Amino acid sequence: MIRFGLVGGFVTALGAGAYLVAALSGVAPLLANVLAYAVAMATGYVLHSKVSFRGHGSRDNPAQRTLRFVTVSLISFGLNSLFVWTMTEPLALPVWTPVIPMLFVTPLVTFTLNRRWVFA
């Protein structure tokens, strides 16, 4: 849990930071989310598999684990996209507001899925 918190915190901050930089630079919020998520997903896979869940999932082959990780990442991406769209389009809130649920909701969902399914 501590390793996930440290790595996940870094990856979450990286993704949120990339989103903020892009969105505040004038990139459409949903496109900014896509770009940020690509960076965060690639970084997250490497760091979570090498640090957070080291020693877990040894019964799985790497291809199966990678497919599960990508599935969880797509679920996480969907959540963040929902936050971005809902908060910046219908609610017309500032582009920085989706960062709040990105930092607090999405990590809880991804930890649970990664720990119990991807790296179980």
Coordinates of C-alpha atoms in Angstrom, one line a residue:
M1 CA 0.0 0.0 0.0
I2 CA 2.8 2.4 0.8
R3 CA 4.7 1.6 -2.4
F4 CA 1.4 2.1 -4.4
G5 CA 0.8 5.4 -2.6
L6 CA 4.2 6.7 -3.4
V7 CA 4.3 5.6 -7.0
G8 CA 0.6 6.2 -7.6
G9 CA 1.0 9.7 -6.1
F10 CA 3.8 10.4 -8.5
V11 CA 2.0 9.1 -11.5
T12 CA -1.2 10.8 -10.6
A13 CA 0.6 14.1 -10.1
L14 CA 2.4 13.6 -13.4
G15 CA -0.9 13.0 -15.2
A16 CA -2.7 15.9 -13.5
G17 CA 0.2 18.2 -14.1
A18 CA 0.4 17.3 -17.8
Y19 CA -3.4 17.8 -18.0
L20 CA -3.1 21.2 -16.4
V21 CA -0.2 22.4 -18.5
A22 CA -2.0 21.4 -21.7
A23 CA -5.4 22.7 -20.7
L24 CA -4.2 26.0 -19.4
S25 CA -2.1 26.4 -22.6
G26 CA -5.3 26.3 -24.6
V27 CA -5.6 22.7 -25.6
A28 CA -9.2 21.5 -25.4
P29 CA -9.7 19.8 -22.0
L30 CA -10.6 16.4 -23.4
L31 CA -7.6 16.4 -25.7
A32 CA -5.4 17.5 -22.8
N33 CA -6.7 14.6 -20.8
V34 CA -5.9 12.2 -23.7
L35 CA -2.3 13.5 -23.9
A36 CA -1.8 13.5 -20.1
Y37 CA -3.2 10.0 -19.8
A38 CA -0.9 8.5 -22.4
V39 CA 2.1 9.8 -20.4
A40 CA 0.7 8.7 -17.1
M41 CA -0.3 5.2 -18.3
A42 CA 3.1 4.4 -19.8
T43 CA 4.9 5.7 -16.7
G44 CA 2.5 4.0 -14.4
Y45 CA 2.8 0.5 -15.9
V46 CA 6.6 0.6 -15.6
L47 CA 6.7 1.9 -12.1
H48 CA 3.8 -0.1 -10.7
S49 CA 5.1 -3.4 -12.2
K50 CA 8.6 -2.7 -10.9
V51 CA 7.9 -1.1 -7.6
S52 CA 4.3 -1.0 -6.3
F53 CA 3.3 -4.6 -7.1
R54 CA 6.8 -6.2 -7.3
G55 CA 6.4 -9.9 -6.4
H56 CA 2.7 -10.0 -7.2
G57 CA 1.3 -11.6 -10.2
S58 CA 4.1 -13.9 -10.8
R59 CA 1.7 -16.7 -11.9
D60 CA 0.5 -14.6 -14.8
N61 CA 2.4 -14.1 -18.0
P62 CA 3.5 -10.6 -18.9
A63 CA 1.1 -10.3 -21.8
Q64 CA -1.9 -11.2 -19.7
R65 CA -0.8 -8.8 -17.0
T66 CA -0.2 -6.0 -19.6
L67 CA -3.7 -6.6 -21.1
R68 CA -5.3 -6.3 -17.6
F69 CA -3.3 -3.2 -16.8
V70 CA -4.4 -1.6 -20.1
T71 CA -8.0 -2.5 -19.2
V72 CA -7.7 -0.8 -15.8
S73 CA -6.0 2.1 -17.4
L74 CA -8.9 2.5 -19.9
I75 CA -11.4 2.4 -17.0
S76 CA -9.4 5.1 -15.2
F77 CA -9.1 7.1 -18.4
G78 CA -12.9 6.9 -18.8
L79 CA -13.4 8.2 -15.2
N80 CA -11.0 11.1 -15.8
S81 CA -12.7 11.8 -19.2
L82 CA -16.1 11.9 -17.4
F83 CA -14.8 14.3 -14.8
V84 CA -13.2 16.5 -17.4
W85 CA -16.2 16.6 -19.7
T86 CA -18.8 17.0 -16.9
M87 CA -17.0 19.7 -15.1
T88 CA -15.8 21.7 -18.1
E89 CA -18.7 21.3 -20.5
P90 CA -22.2 21.1 -18.9
L91 CA -21.1 22.6 -15.6
A92 CA -18.7 25.1 -17.3
L93 CA -16.3 25.1 -14.4
P94 CA -12.6 26.2 -14.9
V95 CA -10.4 23.6 -16.6
W96 CA -8.5 23.0 -13.3
T97 CA -11.5 21.6 -11.4
P98 CA -11.4 18.0 -12.8
V99 CA -8.0 17.6 -11.2
I100 CA -9.7 17.3 -7.8
P101 CA -11.5 14.0 -8.5
M102 CA -8.5 12.9 -10.6
L103 CA -6.4 13.1 -7.5
F104 CA -8.9 11.6 -5.0
V105 CA -11.4 9.3 -6.8
T106 CA -9.5 7.7 -9.7
P107 CA -6.5 6.5 -7.6
L108 CA -8.8 4.6 -5.2
V109 CA -10.4 2.8 -8.1
T110 CA -7.2 2.0 -9.9
F111 CA -5.5 0.8 -6.7
T112 CA -8.3 -1.6 -6.0
L113 CA -8.4 -3.0 -9.5
N114 CA -4.6 -3.2 -9.9
R115 CA -4.2 -4.9 -6.5
R116 CA -7.0 -7.4 -6.8
W117 CA -6.9 -8.2 -10.5
V118 CA -3.9 -7.0 -12.5
F119 CA -1.1 -7.8 -10.0
A120 CA -3.1 -10.3 -7.8

